[in-house]
Coordinates of C-alpha atoms in Angstrom, one line a residue:
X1 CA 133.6 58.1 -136.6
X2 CA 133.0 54.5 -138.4
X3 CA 135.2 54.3 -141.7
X4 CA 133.0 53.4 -143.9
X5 CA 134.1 54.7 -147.4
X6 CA 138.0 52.4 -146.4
X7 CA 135.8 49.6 -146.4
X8 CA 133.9 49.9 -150.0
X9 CA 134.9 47.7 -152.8
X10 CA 136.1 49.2 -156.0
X11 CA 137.0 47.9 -159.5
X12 CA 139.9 48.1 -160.7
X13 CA 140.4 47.1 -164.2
X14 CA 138.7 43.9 -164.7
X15 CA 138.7 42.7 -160.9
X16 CA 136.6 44.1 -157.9
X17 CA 138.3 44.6 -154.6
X18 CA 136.7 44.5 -151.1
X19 CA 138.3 48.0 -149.9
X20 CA 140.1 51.4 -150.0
X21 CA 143.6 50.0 -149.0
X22 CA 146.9 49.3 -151.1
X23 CA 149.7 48.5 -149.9
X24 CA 153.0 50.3 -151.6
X25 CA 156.0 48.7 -153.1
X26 CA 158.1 48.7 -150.1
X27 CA 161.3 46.9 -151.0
X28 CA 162.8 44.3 -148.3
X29 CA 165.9 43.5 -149.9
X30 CA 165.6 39.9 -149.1
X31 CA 165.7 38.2 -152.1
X32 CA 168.7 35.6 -153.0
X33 CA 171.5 35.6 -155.0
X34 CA 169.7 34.9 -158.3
X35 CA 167.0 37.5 -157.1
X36 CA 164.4 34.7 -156.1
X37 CA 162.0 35.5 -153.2
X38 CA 163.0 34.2 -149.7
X39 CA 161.3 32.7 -146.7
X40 CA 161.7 36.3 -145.6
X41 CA 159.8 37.7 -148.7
X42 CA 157.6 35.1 -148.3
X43 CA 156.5 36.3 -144.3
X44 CA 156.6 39.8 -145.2
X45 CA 153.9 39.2 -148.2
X46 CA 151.5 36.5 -146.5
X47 CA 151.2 39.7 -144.2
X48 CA 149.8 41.6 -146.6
X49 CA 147.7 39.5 -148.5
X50 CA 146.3 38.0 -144.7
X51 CA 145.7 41.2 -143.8
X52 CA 143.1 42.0 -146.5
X53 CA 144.8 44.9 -148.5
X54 CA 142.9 45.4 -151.8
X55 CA 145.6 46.4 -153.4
X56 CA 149.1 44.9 -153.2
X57 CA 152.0 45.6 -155.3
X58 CA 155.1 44.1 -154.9
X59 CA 158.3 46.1 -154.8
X60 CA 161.1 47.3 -157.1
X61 CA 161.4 44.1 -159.1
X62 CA 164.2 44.6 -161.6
X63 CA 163.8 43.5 -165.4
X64 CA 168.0 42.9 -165.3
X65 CA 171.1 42.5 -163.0
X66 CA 173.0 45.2 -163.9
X67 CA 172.1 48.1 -162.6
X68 CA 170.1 47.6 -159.1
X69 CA 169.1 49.5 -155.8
X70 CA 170.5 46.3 -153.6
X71 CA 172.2 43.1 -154.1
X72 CA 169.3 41.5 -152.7
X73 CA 166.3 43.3 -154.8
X74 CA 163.8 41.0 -156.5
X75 CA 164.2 40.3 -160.4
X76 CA 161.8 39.2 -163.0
X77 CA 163.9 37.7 -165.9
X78 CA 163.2 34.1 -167.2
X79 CA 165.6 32.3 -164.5
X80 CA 162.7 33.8 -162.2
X81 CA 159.8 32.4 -163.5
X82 CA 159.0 29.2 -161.3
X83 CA 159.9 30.7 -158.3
X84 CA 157.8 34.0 -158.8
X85 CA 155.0 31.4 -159.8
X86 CA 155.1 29.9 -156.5
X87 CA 154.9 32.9 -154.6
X88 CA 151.8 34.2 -156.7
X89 CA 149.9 31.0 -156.2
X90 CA 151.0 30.8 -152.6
X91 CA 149.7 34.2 -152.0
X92 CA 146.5 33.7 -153.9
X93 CA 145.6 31.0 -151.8
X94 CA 145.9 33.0 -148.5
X95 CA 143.7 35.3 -149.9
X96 CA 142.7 35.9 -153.7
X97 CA 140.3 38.6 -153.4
X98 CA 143.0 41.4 -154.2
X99 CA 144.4 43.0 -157.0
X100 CA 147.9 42.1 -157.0
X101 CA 150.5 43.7 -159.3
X102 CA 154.9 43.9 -159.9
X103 CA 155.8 46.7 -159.8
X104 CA 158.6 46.4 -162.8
X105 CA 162.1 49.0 -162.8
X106 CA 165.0 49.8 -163.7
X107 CA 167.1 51.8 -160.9
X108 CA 169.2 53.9 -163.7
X109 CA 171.6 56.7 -161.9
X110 CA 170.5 55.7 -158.6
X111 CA 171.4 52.0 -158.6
X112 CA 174.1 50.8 -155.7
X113 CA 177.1 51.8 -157.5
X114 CA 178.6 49.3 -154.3
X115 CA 176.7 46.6 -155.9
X116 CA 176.2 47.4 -159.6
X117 CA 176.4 50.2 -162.3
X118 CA 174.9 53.7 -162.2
X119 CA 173.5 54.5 -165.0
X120 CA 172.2 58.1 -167.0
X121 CA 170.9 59.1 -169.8
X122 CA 171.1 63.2 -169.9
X123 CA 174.7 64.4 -171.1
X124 CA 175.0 66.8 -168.0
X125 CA 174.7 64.1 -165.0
X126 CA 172.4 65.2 -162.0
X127 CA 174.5 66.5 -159.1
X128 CA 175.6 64.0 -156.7
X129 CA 175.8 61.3 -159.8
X130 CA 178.6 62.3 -161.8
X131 CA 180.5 58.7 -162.0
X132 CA 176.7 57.2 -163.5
X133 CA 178.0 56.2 -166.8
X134 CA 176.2 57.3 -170.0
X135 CA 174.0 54.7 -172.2
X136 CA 172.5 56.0 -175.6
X137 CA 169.5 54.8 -177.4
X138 CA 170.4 51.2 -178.2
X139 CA 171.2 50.6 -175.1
X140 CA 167.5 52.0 -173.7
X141 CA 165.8 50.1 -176.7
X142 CA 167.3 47.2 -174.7
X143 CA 165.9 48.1 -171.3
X144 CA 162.1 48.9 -172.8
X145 CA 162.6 45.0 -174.3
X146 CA 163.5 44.1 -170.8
X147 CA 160.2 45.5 -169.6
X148 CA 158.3 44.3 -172.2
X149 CA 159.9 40.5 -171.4
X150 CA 159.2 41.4 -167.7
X151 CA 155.6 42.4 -168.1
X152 CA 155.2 39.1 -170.1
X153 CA 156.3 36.5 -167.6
X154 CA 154.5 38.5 -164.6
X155 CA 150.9 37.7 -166.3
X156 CA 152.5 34.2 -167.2
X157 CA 153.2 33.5 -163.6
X158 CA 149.5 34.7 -163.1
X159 CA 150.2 38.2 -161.4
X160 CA 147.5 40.6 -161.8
X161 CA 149.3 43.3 -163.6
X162 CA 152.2 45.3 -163.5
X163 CA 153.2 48.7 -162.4
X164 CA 155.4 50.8 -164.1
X165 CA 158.0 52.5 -161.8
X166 CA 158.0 55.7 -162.8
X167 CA 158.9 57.9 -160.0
X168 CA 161.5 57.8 -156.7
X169 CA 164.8 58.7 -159.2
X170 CA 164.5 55.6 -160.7
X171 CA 165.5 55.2 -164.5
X172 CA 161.4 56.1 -166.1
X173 CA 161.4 59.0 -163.5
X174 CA 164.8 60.3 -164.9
X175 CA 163.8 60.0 -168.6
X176 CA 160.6 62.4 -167.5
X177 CA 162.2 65.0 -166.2
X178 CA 162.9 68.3 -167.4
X179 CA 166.8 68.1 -166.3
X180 CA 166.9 65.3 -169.8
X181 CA 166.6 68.2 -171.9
X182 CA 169.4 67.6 -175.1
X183 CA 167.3 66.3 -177.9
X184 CA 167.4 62.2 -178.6
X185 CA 165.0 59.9 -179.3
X186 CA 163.6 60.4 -175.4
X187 CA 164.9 63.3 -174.5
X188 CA 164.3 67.3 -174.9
X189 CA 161.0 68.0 -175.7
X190 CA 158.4 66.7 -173.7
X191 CA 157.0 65.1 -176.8
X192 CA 159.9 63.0 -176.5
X193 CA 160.3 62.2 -172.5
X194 CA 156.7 61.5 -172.4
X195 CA 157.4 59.2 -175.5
X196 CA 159.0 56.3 -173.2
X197 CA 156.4 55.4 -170.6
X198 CA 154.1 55.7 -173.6
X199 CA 156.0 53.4 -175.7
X200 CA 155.9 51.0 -172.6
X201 CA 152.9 50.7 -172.1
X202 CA 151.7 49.9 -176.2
X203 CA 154.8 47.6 -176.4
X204 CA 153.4 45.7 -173.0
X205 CA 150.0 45.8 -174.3
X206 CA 150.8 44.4 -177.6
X207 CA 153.2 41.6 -176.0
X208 CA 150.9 40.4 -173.3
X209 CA 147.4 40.6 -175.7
X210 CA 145.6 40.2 -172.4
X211 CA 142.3 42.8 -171.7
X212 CA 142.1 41.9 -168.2
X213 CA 145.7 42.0 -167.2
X214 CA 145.9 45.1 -165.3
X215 CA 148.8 48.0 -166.1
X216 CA 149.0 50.9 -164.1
X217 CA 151.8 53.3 -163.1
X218 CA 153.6 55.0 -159.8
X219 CA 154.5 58.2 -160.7
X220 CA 156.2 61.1 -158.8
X221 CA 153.9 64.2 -160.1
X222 CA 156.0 66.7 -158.6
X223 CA 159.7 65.9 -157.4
X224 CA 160.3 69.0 -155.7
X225 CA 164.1 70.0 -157.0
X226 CA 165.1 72.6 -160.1
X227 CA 164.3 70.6 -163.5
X228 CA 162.6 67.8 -161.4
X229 CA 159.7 65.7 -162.9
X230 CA 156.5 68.8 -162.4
X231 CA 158.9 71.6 -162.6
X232 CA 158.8 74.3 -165.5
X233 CA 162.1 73.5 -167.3
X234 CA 165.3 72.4 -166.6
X235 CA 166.8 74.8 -164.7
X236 CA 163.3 75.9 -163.0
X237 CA 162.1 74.9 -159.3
X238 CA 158.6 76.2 -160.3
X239 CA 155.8 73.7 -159.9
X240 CA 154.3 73.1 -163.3
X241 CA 152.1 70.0 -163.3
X242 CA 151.5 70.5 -167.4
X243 CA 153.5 67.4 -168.1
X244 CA 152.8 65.8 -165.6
X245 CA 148.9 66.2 -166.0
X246 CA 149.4 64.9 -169.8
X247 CA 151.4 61.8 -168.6
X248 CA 148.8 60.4 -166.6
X249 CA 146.0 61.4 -169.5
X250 CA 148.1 60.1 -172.2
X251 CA 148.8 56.5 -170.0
X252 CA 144.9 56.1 -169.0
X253 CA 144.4 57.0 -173.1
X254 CA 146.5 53.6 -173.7
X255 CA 145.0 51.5 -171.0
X256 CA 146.3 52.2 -168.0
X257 CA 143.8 51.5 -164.8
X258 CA 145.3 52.8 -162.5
X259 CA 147.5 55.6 -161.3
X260 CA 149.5 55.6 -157.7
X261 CA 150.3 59.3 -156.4
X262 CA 153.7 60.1 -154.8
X263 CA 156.3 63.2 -154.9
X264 CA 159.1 64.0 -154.2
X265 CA 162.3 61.2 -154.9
X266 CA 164.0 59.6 -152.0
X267 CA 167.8 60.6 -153.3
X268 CA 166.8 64.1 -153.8
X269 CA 164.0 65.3 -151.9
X270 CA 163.4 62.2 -149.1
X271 CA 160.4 64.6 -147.1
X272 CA 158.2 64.8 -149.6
X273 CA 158.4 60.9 -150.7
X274 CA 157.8 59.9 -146.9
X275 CA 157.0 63.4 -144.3
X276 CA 158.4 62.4 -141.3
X277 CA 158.3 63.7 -138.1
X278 CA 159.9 67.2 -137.8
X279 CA 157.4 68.0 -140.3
X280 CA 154.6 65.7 -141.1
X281 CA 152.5 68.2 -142.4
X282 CA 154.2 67.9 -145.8
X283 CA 151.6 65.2 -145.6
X284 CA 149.2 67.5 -146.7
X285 CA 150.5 67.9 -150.4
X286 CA 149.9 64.4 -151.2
X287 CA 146.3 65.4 -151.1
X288 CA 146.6 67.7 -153.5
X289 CA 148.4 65.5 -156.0
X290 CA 146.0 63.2 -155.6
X291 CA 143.1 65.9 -156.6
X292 CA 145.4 67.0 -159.1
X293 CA 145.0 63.0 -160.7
X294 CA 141.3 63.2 -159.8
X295 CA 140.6 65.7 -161.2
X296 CA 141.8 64.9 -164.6
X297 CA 141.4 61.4 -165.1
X298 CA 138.1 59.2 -166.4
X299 CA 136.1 58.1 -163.4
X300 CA 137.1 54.5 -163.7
X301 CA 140.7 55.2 -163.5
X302 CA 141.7 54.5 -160.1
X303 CA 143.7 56.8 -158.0
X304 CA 145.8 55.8 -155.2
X305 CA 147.1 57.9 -152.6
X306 CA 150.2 58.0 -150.7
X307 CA 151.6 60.5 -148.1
X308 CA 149.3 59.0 -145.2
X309 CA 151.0 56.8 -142.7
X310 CA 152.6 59.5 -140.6
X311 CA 149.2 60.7 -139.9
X312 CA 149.2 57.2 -137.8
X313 CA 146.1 57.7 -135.2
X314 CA 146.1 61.4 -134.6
X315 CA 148.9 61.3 -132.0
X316 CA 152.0 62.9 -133.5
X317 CA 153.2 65.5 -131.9
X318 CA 154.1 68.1 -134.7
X319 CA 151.4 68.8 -135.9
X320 CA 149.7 71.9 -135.8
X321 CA 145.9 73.6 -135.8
X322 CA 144.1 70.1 -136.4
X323 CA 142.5 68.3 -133.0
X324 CA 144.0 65.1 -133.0
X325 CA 140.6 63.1 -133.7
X326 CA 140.6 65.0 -137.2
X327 CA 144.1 64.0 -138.0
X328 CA 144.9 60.2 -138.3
X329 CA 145.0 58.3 -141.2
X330 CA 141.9 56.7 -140.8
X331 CA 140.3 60.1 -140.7
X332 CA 142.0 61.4 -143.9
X333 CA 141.4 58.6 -146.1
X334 CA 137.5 58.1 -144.9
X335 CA 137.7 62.2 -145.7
X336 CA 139.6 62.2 -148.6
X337 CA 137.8 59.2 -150.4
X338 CA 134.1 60.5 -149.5
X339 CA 135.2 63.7 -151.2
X340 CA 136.9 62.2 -154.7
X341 CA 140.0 63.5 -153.9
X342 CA 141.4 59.9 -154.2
X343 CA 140.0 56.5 -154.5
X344 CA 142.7 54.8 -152.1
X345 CA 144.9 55.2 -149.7
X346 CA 148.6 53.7 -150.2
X347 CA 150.1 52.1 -146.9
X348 CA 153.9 52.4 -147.0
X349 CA 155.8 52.3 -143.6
X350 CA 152.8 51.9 -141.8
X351 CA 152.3 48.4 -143.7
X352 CA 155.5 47.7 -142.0
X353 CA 153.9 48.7 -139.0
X354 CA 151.0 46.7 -138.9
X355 CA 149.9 44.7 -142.5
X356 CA 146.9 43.6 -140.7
X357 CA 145.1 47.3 -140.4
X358 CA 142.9 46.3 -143.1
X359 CA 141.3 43.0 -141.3
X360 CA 141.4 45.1 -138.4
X361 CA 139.3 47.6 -139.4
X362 CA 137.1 45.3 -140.7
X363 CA 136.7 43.5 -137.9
X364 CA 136.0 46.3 -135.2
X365 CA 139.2 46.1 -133.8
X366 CA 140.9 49.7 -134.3
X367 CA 142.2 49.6 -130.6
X368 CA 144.5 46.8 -131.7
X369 CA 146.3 48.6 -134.9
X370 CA 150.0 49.0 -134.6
X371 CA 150.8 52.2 -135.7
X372 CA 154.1 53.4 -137.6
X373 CA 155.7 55.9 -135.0
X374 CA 157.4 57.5 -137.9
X375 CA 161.0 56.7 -136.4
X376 CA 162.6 55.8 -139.8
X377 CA 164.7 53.3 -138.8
X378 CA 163.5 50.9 -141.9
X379 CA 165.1 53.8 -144.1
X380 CA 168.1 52.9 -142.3
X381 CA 167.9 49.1 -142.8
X382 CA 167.6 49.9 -147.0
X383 CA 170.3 51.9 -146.8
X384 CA 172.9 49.4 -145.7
X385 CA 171.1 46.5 -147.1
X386 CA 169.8 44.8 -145.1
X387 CA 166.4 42.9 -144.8
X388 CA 164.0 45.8 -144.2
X389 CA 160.9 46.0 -141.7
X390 CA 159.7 47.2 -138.8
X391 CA 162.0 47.6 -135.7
X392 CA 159.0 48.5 -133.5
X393 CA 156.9 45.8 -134.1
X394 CA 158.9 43.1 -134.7
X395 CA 162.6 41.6 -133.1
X396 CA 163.8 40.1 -136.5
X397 CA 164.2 43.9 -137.5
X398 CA 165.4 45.4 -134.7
X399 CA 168.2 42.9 -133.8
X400 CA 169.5 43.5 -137.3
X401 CA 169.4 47.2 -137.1
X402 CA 171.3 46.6 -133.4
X403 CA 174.2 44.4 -135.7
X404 CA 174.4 46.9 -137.8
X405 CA 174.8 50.1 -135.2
X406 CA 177.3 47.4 -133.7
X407 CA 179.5 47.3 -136.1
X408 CA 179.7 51.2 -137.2
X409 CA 181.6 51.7 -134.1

């Protein structure tokens, strides 16, 4: 079946795109001491950007030092400037037909307490993170000015736009969630939760004073754990996707173009951020978030979907009642975008895999796509901290992963 509704261009914000693919903010942990890219960042994003992606967004990159996810994650503070610069227009001139955004954070409880300070702001810590030490509202009013500083030198150093992180356990996700329920200035009602990625997002808009700089947000709908974001209070693992339905609304209501789809948050509930292969058919449930944002979003609001690389080309083993030919990722994002349930598909380990699919496709040459076997060794790369890729496809990777096996003995 020929892929035609991958290869369509869409507009996003200001800028038209030449297809259906994004690729998702998949951190490297390769930056240097001062948080600069690397010649390793740099291979990792010519990739992408060679590979024709319309969509790229560039991982994790933290608005301070102080609380981080690795020693080597990307930051965006003024020190940063000249060197981001450099990477945007050395990426623009491989290929500037893209949309290319930062994806700005703050890690918050889940930060590397090995490498930095864990962070929380609800009074009873989430389980697990009982040493993350307590900020107040000061001390958040300084983060959102982080942001806001961030956001400011990204369309400076002539980025696209931003996304707002607002999912995987990181610091926005936490504020969302149901679990912050003692009253403060962003927390207990969902009037007030709601309150900070809104107050982002005017604050961003104000400091930049740029229509065509693109803002946009990757947000976990449903996180899949009692008082998670899309659960029906605090204490409740009920899926209720009121507030998460009104976050999206009330960010396209203040400008947002775009909205990227996940679930689930990697700490917490790792399956439903990335299905892997015991049971990929989790998978499945990204398709309904993304109808879910469909759905109830303006038209012109894009919607990218995740959830789709472990449907690889058909082949994996697990999964059940679906012929092969009617279960790759090709298939479900030709299906999925022909139908409206989304209007891209997000490419997370299987950009690792292969950052070229795009061009391929393009091209005719589908026989020649690398696909992510779904082994999950990156994940373990992250975790210890080291530069993070794919161990199938490429020896850099997978002699680092053998060091690090090495030396657990």
């Amino acid at each position: 079946m020929e892929k035609n509704a991958l290869l369509q261009p869409i507009q996003i914000g200001h800028k038209v795109v030449p297809n259906r693919f994004a690729i998702n903010a998949m951190e490297g942990v390769d930056a240097d001491e001062n948080g600069n890219p690397t010649d390793r960042t740099y291979a990792r994003y010519e990739g992408y950007f060679t590979g024709e992606a319309g969509f790229i967004d560039l991982e994790a990159i933290t608005c301070q030092y102080d609380s981080i996810s690795s020693r080597h994650q990307l930051s965006i503070m003024p020190h940063n400037a000249k060197a981001l610069e450099q990477l945007v227009q050395r990426l623009k001139r491989v290929n500037s037909n893209n949309v290319f955004v930062l994806q700005l954070t703050h890690a918050g409880e889940v930060s590397d307490p090995r490498v930095s300070k864990q962070i929380r702001v609800t009074q009873q810590p989430l389980y697990g993170f009982e040493g993350a030490e307590l900020i107040g509202e000061d001390d958040v009013e300084k983060i959102i000015q982080q942001y806001v500083q961030s956001a400011v030198i990204a369309h400076d150093v002539g980025a696209d736009g931003i996304d707002l992180k607002l999912c995987a356990g990181y610091l926005g996700s936490q504020i969302l969630r149901p679990f912050n329920r003692h009253s403060w200035k962003y927390g207990g009602s969902w009037e007030n939760r709601r309150q900070f990625a809104f107050d982002l997002v005017e604050r961003i808009q104000d400091a930049v004073n740029d229509p065509s700089f693109i803002i946009g947000s990757k947000i976990s709908l449903y996180e899949g754990f009692p008082g998670g974001q899309g659960t029906a209070g605090p204490e409740s693992a009920v899926m209720d996707l009121t507030e998460s339905i009104d976050l999206i609304q009330g960010l396209e209501a203040r400008g947002a173009s775009y909205i990227l789809q996940t679930c689930g948050a990697p700490r917490h509930t790792l399956a439903l951020v990335k299905p892997d292969r015991s049971a990929p058919y989790i998978a499945y449930l990204g398709q309904y978030f993304q109808k879910v944002c469909r759905d109830n979003l303006k038209p012109e609001t894009v919607v990218i979907g995740g959830g789709y690389s472990i449907f690889r080309d058909g082949k994996q083993p697990n999964f059940q009642a679906v012929a092969p030919e009617k279960n790759s990722l090709l298939h479900w994002g030709d299906q999925m975008i022909s139908e409206g349930v989304t209007d891209m598909v997000a490419l997370g380990r299987q950009c690792l895999a292969d950052p070229y699919l795009p061009k391929k496709l393009r091209e005719g040459r589908e026989q020649d796509i690398k696909w992510c076997t779904g082994c999950d060794q990156c994940s373990i790369l992250l975790v210890n901290q080291a530069h993070t890729g794919c161990i199938v496809g490429n020896p850099y990777y997978a002699n680092t992963l053998k060091g690090i096996l090495a030396d657990s003995k």
